[in-house]
Amino acid sequence: MAAGTGVEDGFTNDIMSGGEHEISQNSDHLNQLDMGKPPRHLSVVRHSISTATLLTPTDPNFDLGIVGVKSASDGKSEYMPMIRSGSCAEKGPKEYMEDEHICIDNLLEHLDRTEGFPSPGAFYGVFDGHGGTDAASYVRKNILKFILEDSQFPGCLKKAIRNAYMKADQAFAENSTLDVSSGTTALTTLVFGRMMVVANAGDCRAVLGKRGRAIELSNDHKPNSTSERHRIEQLGGVIYDGYLNGQLSVARALGDWHMKGPKGSACPLSSEPELQEILLMEDDEFLIMGCDGLWDVMSSQCAVTIARKELMIHNDPERCSRELVREALKRNTCDNLTVIVICFSPDPPPWIEIQTQTGHRRSISSQGLNFLKGVLDGNS
C-alpha cells in the first residue's frame, strides 16, 4: 500500500499522545522525579558514557536443553502471534529526559484503508535523543508516516523502512523551526502478520526472548566496533576516546546535521539503519526494546531472564518493563531509561523443562530462575 492510508500529522499526533500518557503513568508508578525536558540549542551533544561495568552477554550457543514444545521452524505452521505490549520511561540520574518512544499494538485501527495489511499489524520505536529533544520528537512523530507512504510498502518492507529512515533524516534537516544540530538514535520494530522487521541506527537494542534464550536482533553502532570503525575511517572520520570526531558516542544517528555534509553525500555519521527480518515462531515469546541506559548495566541474557520471570508471575508486559527499569536504576545506570516489552502470546511463558543426563525432566522453579538470573548476571 502506498500513500493515502490516512496517516497524516493529526494521526501521528493522536497516536503519539498515547505514548506520552503511558510515560506519565509509568513515572507515577515508580515515584520518580518529574521528567525534565532540556531547552533547545544545548551546546553539549556528547552522550554520557556510563561508569557501570558492561556485562558480557552469555555464549549464544548456551543451551538449556529445552524440550516439550513443538517448534514452527518449518514455516508451515498456522501459528499467528497475538500482540500486546507495555512500556516504561524514566529520566534516571540525568538532568533532562531526551528519550521518546511509540507503542502501537494494532496498526489496523489507525488506518483508513486496510487492503494488503495482514493481522496482526503493530509498530514500536525507541528514540534516544541527544543535544535536545527536537530530533527524537520529530522522528517519533513522522517515521511511521514515511514508512507507510514509501512506494516499496508493503511489497518490500526492508526497503520501505530503510528509505523512511533516510527521508526522515532529510526532512528533519529541512525543517527550519527545529534545531537540526540535535540528534537521535532510532530503533523500530514493525510486525506484519508473522513477519517482524527490526531496524536500528544507533546504540539502542532489540532482544528476542526465545524459550528463555536471548537472541539479539540489532547491533550497537558504537564508533569503536570493528565494522563501524572501518566504515568511519573509509569516509575520512576519526575516533577520539570512543567518540566519533570527538563528539558522539554513536556511529549512526538521525539529525546531528552540524556533523553531516551536503544532502546525498556520504559521511562518517550515517542515518542508514541495519535491518533484521524474521518469521515469528511459536517459541518466540517476547521482544525487549531498550535504550543504551538499560544495556550499559545489563546483558541481553540477563534482561530476558528477568522479563521471563516477571511474565510468568503476572503476565503483564507493562509491569515487566517497569521492573527492567527498576533493575537498571538499582545498578546505577548513568542515562535515561526507556524499555518496551512486546509479547507475542496472550499466555504467560510456560515452565521450562530441562533434560538431565539421567533422562529425568525437571521444571525450573521461580527460585531456580532467580538463581539462574544471578549466574547470568555475574552477581550470584
mmCIF file of C-alpha atoms in Angstrom, residues 9-359:
data_model
loop_
_atom_site.group_PDB
_atom_site.id
_atom_site.type_symbol
_atom_site.label_atom_id
_atom_site.label_comp_id
_atom_site.label_asym_id
_atom_site.label_seq_id
_atom_site.Cartn_x
_atom_site.Cartn_y
_atom_site.Cartn_z
ATOM 1 C CA ASP A 9 0.147 14.835 11.024
ATOM 2 C CA GLY A 10 -3.064 14.696 13.016
ATOM 3 C CA PHE A 11 -2.958 10.920 13.050
ATOM 4 C CA THR A 12 0.609 10.797 14.280
ATOM 5 C CA ASN A 13 -0.073 13.358 16.979
ATOM 6 C CA ASP A 14 -3.048 11.350 18.230
ATOM 7 C CA ILE A 15 -1.024 8.165 18.402
ATOM 8 C CA MET A 16 1.994 9.762 19.964
ATOM 9 C CA SER A 17 -0.051 11.416 22.687
ATOM 10 C CA GLY A 18 -0.924 7.927 23.878
ATOM 11 C CA GLY A 19 2.772 7.159 24.270
ATOM 12 C CA GLU A 20 3.256 10.314 26.320
ATOM 13 C CA HIS A 21 0.316 9.335 28.542
ATOM 14 C CA GLU A 22 1.947 5.950 29.133
ATOM 15 C CA ILE A 23 5.201 7.645 30.108
ATOM 16 C CA SER A 24 3.353 9.792 32.640
ATOM 17 C CA GLN A 25 1.536 6.825 34.145
ATOM 18 C CA ASN A 26 4.691 4.759 34.409
ATOM 19 C CA SER A 27 6.553 7.612 36.085
ATOM 20 C CA ASP A 28 3.812 7.888 38.698
ATOM 21 C CA HIS A 29 4.093 4.187 39.431
ATOM 22 C CA LEU A 30 7.835 4.466 40.017
ATOM 23 C CA ASN A 31 7.541 7.590 42.177
ATOM 24 C CA GLN A 32 10.496 9.108 40.359
ATOM 25 C CA LEU A 33 11.177 12.792 39.795
ATOM 26 C CA ASP A 34 9.260 14.526 37.015
ATOM 27 C CA MET A 35 10.998 14.074 33.703
ATOM 28 C CA GLY A 36 12.508 17.396 32.698
ATOM 29 C CA LYS A 37 12.794 18.359 29.065
ATOM 30 C CA PRO A 38 16.005 20.091 28.017
ATOM 31 C CA PRO A 39 15.921 23.504 26.412
ATOM 32 C CA ARG A 40 16.686 23.664 22.727
ATOM 33 C CA HIS A 41 20.110 24.507 21.359
ATOM 34 C CA LEU A 42 22.057 22.753 24.096
ATOM 35 C CA SER A 43 25.691 23.042 23.196
ATOM 36 C CA VAL A 44 26.680 19.676 24.648
ATOM 37 C CA VAL A 45 25.986 16.853 22.200
ATOM 38 C CA ARG A 46 28.160 14.118 23.638
ATOM 39 C CA HIS A 47 26.413 11.114 25.080
ATOM 40 C CA SER A 48 27.351 10.399 28.669
ATOM 41 C CA ILE A 49 29.223 7.128 28.964
ATOM 42 C CA SER A 50 28.202 5.017 31.925
ATOM 43 C CA THR A 51 30.821 4.199 34.505
ATOM 44 C CA ALA A 52 28.957 0.985 35.289
ATOM 45 C CA THR A 53 30.513 -2.290 34.149
ATOM 46 C CA LEU A 54 29.065 -3.591 30.902
ATOM 47 C CA LEU A 55 28.273 -7.228 31.454
ATOM 48 C CA THR A 56 29.393 -9.682 28.813
ATOM 49 C CA PRO A 57 26.470 -11.431 27.064
ATOM 50 C CA THR A 58 26.326 -15.154 27.536
ATOM 51 C CA ASP A 59 27.612 -17.532 24.888
ATOM 52 C CA PRO A 60 24.988 -17.633 22.091
ATOM 53 C CA ASN A 61 25.487 -21.390 21.972
ATOM 54 C CA PHE A 62 24.368 -21.697 25.592
ATOM 55 C CA ASP A 63 21.607 -24.328 25.683
ATOM 56 C CA LEU A 64 19.209 -25.265 28.472
ATOM 57 C CA GLY A 65 18.228 -28.493 26.720
ATOM 58 C CA ILE A 66 14.680 -27.208 26.270
ATOM 59 C CA VAL A 67 12.156 -29.893 25.361
ATOM 60 C CA GLY A 68 8.443 -30.430 25.167
ATOM 61 C CA VAL A 69 7.265 -27.585 22.905
ATOM 62 C CA LYS A 70 6.608 -28.055 19.221
ATOM 63 C CA SER A 71 8.544 -25.637 17.018
ATOM 64 C CA ALA A 72 7.202 -23.930 13.951
ATOM 65 C CA SER A 73 10.653 -23.840 12.382
ATOM 66 C CA ASP A 74 9.443 -25.426 9.161
ATOM 67 C CA GLY A 75 7.469 -22.219 8.466
ATOM 68 C CA LYS A 76 4.353 -24.243 7.628
ATOM 69 C CA SER A 77 2.631 -23.798 10.970
ATOM 70 C CA GLU A 78 -0.616 -21.842 11.047
ATOM 71 C CA TYR A 79 0.646 -20.054 14.138
ATOM 72 C CA MET A 80 -0.150 -16.350 14.279
ATOM 73 C CA PRO A 81 1.156 -14.043 17.044
ATOM 74 C CA MET A 82 -1.227 -12.125 19.319
ATOM 75 C CA ILE A 83 0.401 -8.788 20.092
ATOM 76 C CA ARG A 84 0.339 -6.864 23.366
ATOM 77 C CA SER A 85 2.931 -4.555 24.880
ATOM 78 C CA GLY A 86 3.915 -2.378 27.798
ATOM 79 C CA SER A 87 6.448 0.416 28.193
ATOM 80 C CA CYS A 88 8.231 2.453 30.840
ATOM 81 C CA ALA A 89 10.376 5.580 30.537
ATOM 82 C CA GLU A 90 12.328 7.335 33.290
ATOM 83 C CA LYS A 91 14.699 10.276 33.373
ATOM 84 C CA GLY A 92 17.089 8.429 35.655
ATOM 85 C CA PRO A 93 20.079 10.353 37.038
ATOM 86 C CA LYS A 94 20.371 12.737 34.075
ATOM 87 C CA GLU A 95 19.174 16.319 34.257
ATOM 88 C CA TYR A 96 16.878 16.059 31.238
ATOM 89 C CA MET A 97 14.735 13.374 29.620
ATOM 90 C CA GLU A 98 15.688 13.113 25.954
ATOM 91 C CA ASP A 99 14.189 9.707 25.105
ATOM 92 C CA GLU A 100 10.981 9.306 23.091
ATOM 93 C CA HIS A 101 9.049 6.154 22.255
ATOM 94 C CA ILE A 102 5.942 4.875 20.486
ATOM 95 C CA CYS A 103 3.766 1.772 21.001
ATOM 96 C CA ILE A 104 1.010 0.774 18.548
ATOM 97 C CA ASP A 105 -0.356 -2.706 19.250
ATOM 98 C CA ASN A 106 -2.993 -2.631 16.493
ATOM 99 C CA LEU A 107 -1.851 -0.681 13.484
ATOM 100 C CA LEU A 108 -5.016 -1.506 11.514
ATOM 101 C CA GLU A 109 -7.153 0.584 13.882
ATOM 102 C CA HIS A 110 -5.300 3.711 12.799
ATOM 103 C CA LEU A 111 -5.597 3.266 9.021
ATOM 104 C CA ASP A 112 -8.412 4.380 6.711
ATOM 105 C CA ARG A 113 -7.662 1.546 4.305
ATOM 106 C CA THR A 114 -6.580 -1.943 5.349
ATOM 107 C CA GLU A 115 -6.242 -3.724 1.997
ATOM 108 C CA GLY A 116 -2.948 -5.546 1.857
ATOM 109 C CA PHE A 117 -2.448 -5.365 5.603
ATOM 110 C CA PRO A 118 -2.346 -8.719 7.392
ATOM 111 C CA SER A 119 -3.365 -9.065 11.009
ATOM 112 C CA PRO A 120 -1.693 -8.542 13.355
ATOM 113 C CA GLY A 121 -0.020 -5.301 12.430
ATOM 114 C CA ALA A 122 1.964 -3.383 15.058
ATOM 115 C CA PHE A 123 4.668 -0.752 15.298
ATOM 116 C CA TYR A 124 7.118 0.234 18.055
ATOM 117 C CA GLY A 125 10.029 2.625 18.361
ATOM 118 C CA VAL A 126 12.648 3.845 20.841
ATOM 119 C CA PHE A 127 14.425 7.113 20.068
ATOM 120 C CA ASP A 128 17.342 8.179 22.264
ATOM 121 C CA GLY A 129 17.895 11.874 21.695
ATOM 122 C CA HIS A 130 20.977 13.985 22.362
ATOM 123 C CA GLY A 131 21.643 17.709 22.131
ATOM 124 C CA GLY A 132 17.971 18.389 22.843
ATOM 125 C CA THR A 133 14.712 16.595 22.024
ATOM 126 C CA ASP A 134 13.888 18.073 18.613
ATOM 127 C CA ALA A 135 15.298 15.192 16.564
ATOM 128 C CA ALA A 136 13.865 12.429 18.760
ATOM 129 C CA SER A 137 10.440 14.085 18.865
ATOM 130 C CA TYR A 138 10.359 14.699 15.106
ATOM 131 C CA VAL A 139 11.356 11.139 14.213
ATOM 132 C CA ARG A 140 8.865 9.657 16.670
ATOM 133 C CA LYS A 141 6.040 11.657 15.128
ATOM 134 C CA ASN A 142 6.938 11.046 11.492
ATOM 135 C CA ILE A 143 8.849 7.802 10.943
ATOM 136 C CA LEU A 144 5.744 5.608 10.603
ATOM 137 C CA LYS A 145 4.203 8.016 8.083
ATOM 138 C CA PHE A 146 7.351 7.844 5.959
ATOM 139 C CA ILE A 147 7.251 4.035 6.044
ATOM 140 C CA LEU A 148 3.586 3.772 5.042
ATOM 141 C CA GLU A 149 3.941 6.344 2.266
ATOM 142 C CA ASP A 150 7.007 4.760 0.694
ATOM 143 C CA SER A 151 6.490 3.243 -2.756
ATOM 144 C CA GLN A 152 8.114 -0.012 -1.603
ATOM 145 C CA PHE A 153 5.492 -0.550 1.126
ATOM 146 C CA PRO A 154 4.143 -3.149 1.698
ATOM 147 C CA GLY A 155 5.795 -5.156 -1.071
ATOM 148 C CA CYS A 156 9.332 -4.845 0.312
ATOM 149 C CA LEU A 157 9.264 -3.946 3.982
ATOM 150 C CA LYS A 158 13.020 -3.680 4.458
ATOM 151 C CA LYS A 159 13.448 -1.240 1.555
ATOM 152 C CA ALA A 160 10.480 0.844 2.711
ATOM 153 C CA ILE A 161 11.860 1.125 6.238
ATOM 154 C CA ARG A 162 15.388 1.910 5.069
ATOM 155 C CA ASN A 163 14.047 4.613 2.755
ATOM 156 C CA ALA A 164 11.906 6.025 5.575
ATOM 157 C CA TYR A 165 14.909 6.484 7.869
ATOM 158 C CA MET A 166 16.791 8.395 5.186
ATOM 159 C CA LYS A 167 13.755 10.507 4.262
ATOM 160 C CA ALA A 168 13.048 11.343 7.904
ATOM 161 C CA ASP A 169 16.643 12.483 8.345
ATOM 162 C CA GLN A 170 16.477 14.742 5.284
ATOM 163 C CA ALA A 171 13.050 16.133 6.169
ATOM 164 C CA PHE A 172 14.291 16.985 9.649
ATOM 165 C CA ALA A 173 17.257 18.857 8.155
ATOM 166 C CA GLU A 174 14.896 20.914 6.010
ATOM 167 C CA ASN A 175 12.631 21.951 8.909
ATOM 168 C CA SER A 176 13.648 25.497 9.784
ATOM 169 C CA THR A 177 11.648 25.524 13.035
ATOM 170 C CA LEU A 178 13.759 22.809 14.659
ATOM 171 C CA ASP A 179 17.286 22.608 15.995
ATOM 172 C CA VAL A 180 18.868 20.442 13.306
ATOM 173 C CA SER A 181 22.062 20.055 15.346
ATOM 174 C CA SER A 182 20.140 17.836 17.788
ATOM 175 C CA GLY A 183 20.239 14.132 17.031
ATOM 176 C CA THR A 184 18.668 10.808 17.887
ATOM 177 C CA THR A 185 19.234 7.109 17.570
ATOM 178 C CA ALA A 186 16.288 5.157 16.166
ATOM 179 C CA LEU A 187 15.211 1.573 16.863
ATOM 180 C CA THR A 188 11.919 0.454 15.313
ATOM 181 C CA THR A 189 10.004 -2.808 15.061
ATOM 182 C CA LEU A 190 7.253 -3.458 12.520
ATOM 183 C CA VAL A 191 5.106 -6.581 12.945
ATOM 184 C CA PHE A 192 3.326 -7.510 9.719
ATOM 185 C CA GLY A 193 1.431 -10.755 10.184
ATOM 186 C CA ARG A 194 4.092 -13.287 11.184
ATOM 187 C CA MET A 195 6.851 -11.161 9.715
ATOM 188 C CA MET A 196 8.810 -8.888 12.053
ATOM 189 C CA VAL A 197 11.314 -6.306 10.830
ATOM 190 C CA VAL A 198 13.702 -4.639 13.279
ATOM 191 C CA ALA A 199 15.595 -1.559 12.087
ATOM 192 C CA ASN A 200 18.320 0.165 14.081
ATOM 193 C CA ALA A 201 20.547 3.210 13.707
ATOM 194 C CA GLY A 202 22.475 3.818 16.923
ATOM 195 C CA ASP A 203 23.019 2.016 20.208
ATOM 196 C CA CYS A 204 19.501 1.081 21.288
ATOM 197 C CA ARG A 205 18.988 -2.684 21.193
ATOM 198 C CA ALA A 206 16.245 -5.198 20.400
ATOM 199 C CA VAL A 207 16.477 -8.633 22.043
ATOM 200 C CA LEU A 208 14.161 -11.552 21.345
ATOM 201 C CA GLY A 209 13.235 -13.916 24.167
ATOM 202 C CA LYS A 210 13.063 -17.372 22.595
ATOM 203 C CA ARG A 211 12.113 -20.002 25.187
ATOM 204 C CA GLY A 212 14.439 -18.415 27.735
ATOM 205 C CA ARG A 213 17.311 -17.603 25.397
ATOM 206 C CA ALA A 214 18.317 -14.092 24.362
ATOM 207 C CA ILE A 215 18.637 -13.506 20.617
ATOM 208 C CA GLU A 216 19.985 -10.070 19.702
ATOM 209 C CA LEU A 217 18.222 -8.631 16.649
ATOM 210 C CA SER A 218 20.282 -5.435 16.390
ATOM 211 C CA ASN A 219 23.886 -4.330 16.610
ATOM 212 C CA ASP A 220 25.090 -1.498 18.840
ATOM 213 C CA HIS A 221 26.549 1.100 16.493
ATOM 214 C CA LYS A 222 29.461 2.256 18.597
ATOM 215 C CA PRO A 223 32.363 4.015 16.845
ATOM 216 C CA ASN A 224 34.863 1.518 18.255
ATOM 217 C CA SER A 225 33.084 -1.565 16.882
ATOM 218 C CA THR A 226 35.092 -3.194 14.100
ATOM 219 C CA SER A 227 32.616 -2.695 11.267
ATOM 220 C CA GLU A 228 31.730 0.876 12.213
ATOM 221 C CA ARG A 229 35.352 1.918 12.729
ATOM 222 C CA HIS A 230 36.227 0.641 9.261
ATOM 223 C CA ARG A 231 33.294 2.494 7.678
ATOM 224 C CA ILE A 232 34.092 5.717 9.559
ATOM 225 C CA GLU A 233 37.754 5.696 8.632
ATOM 226 C CA GLN A 234 36.976 4.893 4.989
ATOM 227 C CA LEU A 235 34.858 8.060 4.873
ATOM 228 C CA GLY A 236 37.514 10.249 6.468
ATOM 229 C CA GLY A 237 36.193 10.270 10.008
ATOM 230 C CA VAL A 238 38.243 9.847 13.168
ATOM 231 C CA ILE A 239 37.566 8.357 16.584
ATOM 232 C CA TYR A 240 38.829 10.049 19.745
ATOM 233 C CA ASP A 241 38.430 8.198 23.042
ATOM 234 C CA GLY A 242 35.451 6.242 21.689
ATOM 235 C CA TYR A 243 33.722 9.312 20.205
ATOM 236 C CA LEU A 244 33.073 9.884 16.516
ATOM 237 C CA ASN A 245 35.024 13.028 15.557
ATOM 238 C CA GLY A 246 35.387 13.606 19.282
ATOM 239 C CA GLN A 247 31.686 14.458 19.647
ATOM 240 C CA LEU A 248 29.328 11.461 19.541
ATOM 241 C CA SER A 249 29.476 8.047 21.187
ATOM 242 C CA VAL A 250 27.350 6.557 18.386
ATOM 243 C CA ALA A 251 28.305 5.886 14.783
ATOM 244 C CA ARG A 252 24.777 6.116 13.345
ATOM 245 C CA ALA A 253 22.060 8.636 14.134
ATOM 246 C CA LEU A 254 19.388 10.817 12.578
ATOM 247 C CA GLY A 255 19.887 14.569 12.849
ATOM 248 C CA ASP A 256 23.243 15.978 14.019
ATOM 249 C CA TRP A 257 23.416 17.977 10.816
ATOM 250 C CA HIS A 258 26.341 20.025 12.108
ATOM 251 C CA MET A 259 28.345 16.805 11.596
ATOM 252 C CA LYS A 260 26.985 15.839 8.182
ATOM 253 C CA GLY A 261 27.860 17.066 4.723
ATOM 254 C CA PRO A 262 25.590 18.237 1.879
ATOM 255 C CA LYS A 263 22.460 16.254 1.046
ATOM 256 C CA GLY A 264 23.293 12.987 -0.676
ATOM 257 C CA SER A 265 26.951 12.946 0.328
ATOM 258 C CA ALA A 266 28.436 10.060 2.303
ATOM 259 C CA CYS A 267 29.634 10.993 5.768
ATOM 260 C CA PRO A 268 31.043 9.096 8.768
ATOM 261 C CA LEU A 269 27.850 9.651 10.780
ATOM 262 C CA SER A 270 25.244 7.557 8.954
ATOM 263 C CA SER A 271 21.454 7.585 9.257
ATOM 264 C CA GLU A 272 21.096 4.312 7.341
ATOM 265 C CA PRO A 273 19.682 1.557 9.567
ATOM 266 C CA GLU A 274 20.694 -2.066 9.771
ATOM 267 C CA LEU A 275 17.693 -4.375 9.429
ATOM 268 C CA GLN A 276 16.744 -7.852 10.588
ATOM 269 C CA GLU A 277 13.699 -9.635 9.200
ATOM 270 C CA ILE A 278 12.429 -12.778 10.915
ATOM 271 C CA LEU A 279 9.397 -15.040 10.698
ATOM 272 C CA LEU A 280 7.863 -15.321 14.162
ATOM 273 C CA MET A 281 7.589 -18.857 15.556
ATOM 274 C CA GLU A 282 5.659 -20.398 18.417
ATOM 275 C CA ASP A 283 8.700 -20.371 20.692
ATOM 276 C CA ASP A 284 9.309 -16.618 20.171
ATOM 277 C CA GLU A 285 7.853 -15.326 23.439
ATOM 278 C CA PHE A 286 8.614 -11.597 23.646
ATOM 279 C CA LEU A 287 10.827 -8.785 22.395
ATOM 280 C CA ILE A 288 12.646 -6.253 24.589
ATOM 281 C CA MET A 289 13.462 -2.874 23.047
ATOM 282 C CA GLY A 290 15.608 -0.608 25.174
ATOM 283 C CA CYS A 291 17.874 2.420 25.008
ATOM 284 C CA ASP A 292 21.522 2.150 25.990
ATOM 285 C CA GLY A 293 20.693 3.179 29.559
ATOM 286 C CA LEU A 294 19.425 -0.377 30.034
ATOM 287 C CA TRP A 295 22.190 -2.209 28.180
ATOM 288 C CA ASP A 296 25.002 -0.242 29.850
ATOM 289 C CA VAL A 297 24.289 -2.163 33.070
ATOM 290 C CA MET A 298 22.604 -5.372 31.924
ATOM 291 C CA SER A 299 23.417 -8.125 29.453
ATOM 292 C CA SER A 300 20.853 -9.221 26.885
ATOM 293 C CA GLN A 301 20.502 -12.631 28.517
ATOM 294 C CA CYS A 302 20.021 -11.124 31.952
ATOM 295 C CA ALA A 303 17.217 -8.873 30.660
ATOM 296 C CA VAL A 304 15.464 -11.811 29.026
ATOM 297 C CA THR A 305 15.761 -13.879 32.199
ATOM 298 C CA ILE A 306 14.270 -11.096 34.330
ATOM 299 C CA ALA A 307 11.493 -10.414 31.822
ATOM 300 C CA ARG A 308 10.549 -14.077 31.513
ATOM 301 C CA LYS A 309 10.414 -14.487 35.286
ATOM 302 C CA GLU A 310 8.175 -11.432 35.611
ATOM 303 C CA LEU A 311 5.836 -12.546 32.827
ATOM 304 C CA MET A 312 5.497 -15.991 34.395
ATOM 305 C CA ILE A 313 4.399 -14.326 37.653
ATOM 306 C CA HIS A 314 1.928 -11.687 36.417
ATOM 307 C CA ASN A 315 1.878 -11.885 32.589
ATOM 308 C CA ASP A 316 1.837 -8.078 32.322
ATOM 309 C CA PRO A 317 4.319 -6.558 29.816
ATOM 310 C CA GLU A 318 3.960 -3.078 31.335
ATOM 311 C CA ARG A 319 4.881 -4.279 34.819
ATOM 312 C CA CYS A 320 7.686 -6.233 33.204
ATOM 313 C CA SER A 321 9.086 -3.096 31.527
ATOM 314 C CA ARG A 322 8.882 -1.228 34.834
ATOM 315 C CA GLU A 323 10.819 -3.991 36.567
ATOM 316 C CA LEU A 324 13.600 -3.795 33.970
ATOM 317 C CA VAL A 325 13.798 -0.028 34.510
ATOM 318 C CA ARG A 326 13.881 -0.506 38.296
ATOM 319 C CA GLU A 327 16.660 -3.046 37.978
ATOM 320 C CA ALA A 328 18.736 -0.736 35.766
ATOM 321 C CA LEU A 329 18.298 2.091 38.302
ATOM 322 C CA LYS A 330 19.454 -0.245 41.080
ATOM 323 C CA ARG A 331 22.565 -0.958 39.039
ATOM 324 C CA ASN A 332 23.321 2.787 38.859
ATOM 325 C CA THR A 333 22.776 3.443 35.178
ATOM 326 C CA CYS A 334 24.001 6.894 34.188
ATOM 327 C CA ASP A 335 21.453 7.549 31.434
ATOM 328 C CA ASN A 336 17.779 7.987 30.629
ATOM 329 C CA LEU A 337 15.836 4.734 30.539
ATOM 330 C CA THR A 338 13.206 3.599 28.049
ATOM 331 C CA VAL A 339 12.044 -0.010 27.789
ATOM 332 C CA ILE A 340 9.307 -1.621 25.673
ATOM 333 C CA VAL A 341 8.280 -5.261 26.165
ATOM 334 C CA ILE A 342 6.247 -6.812 23.333
ATOM 335 C CA CYS A 343 4.575 -10.180 23.936
ATOM 336 C CA PHE A 344 3.542 -12.475 21.094
ATOM 337 C CA SER A 345 1.023 -14.592 23.042
ATOM 338 C CA PRO A 346 -1.841 -13.895 25.461
ATOM 339 C CA ASP A 347 -0.478 -16.580 27.771
ATOM 340 C CA PRO A 348 2.488 -16.326 30.153
ATOM 341 C CA PRO A 349 5.692 -18.125 29.184
ATOM 342 C CA PRO A 350 5.476 -21.837 30.063
ATOM 343 C CA TRP A 351 7.669 -23.604 32.566
ATOM 344 C CA ILE A 352 10.979 -24.633 31.087
ATOM 345 C CA GLU A 353 11.770 -28.314 31.296
ATOM 346 C CA ILE A 354 15.359 -29.468 31.108
ATOM 347 C CA GLN A 355 16.581 -32.908 30.168
ATOM 348 C CA THR A 356 19.130 -34.223 32.673
ATOM 349 C CA GLN A 357 21.746 -36.818 31.874
ATOM 350 C CA THR A 358 19.685 -39.451 33.663
ATOM 351 C CA GLY A 359 16.731 -38.763 31.390
#
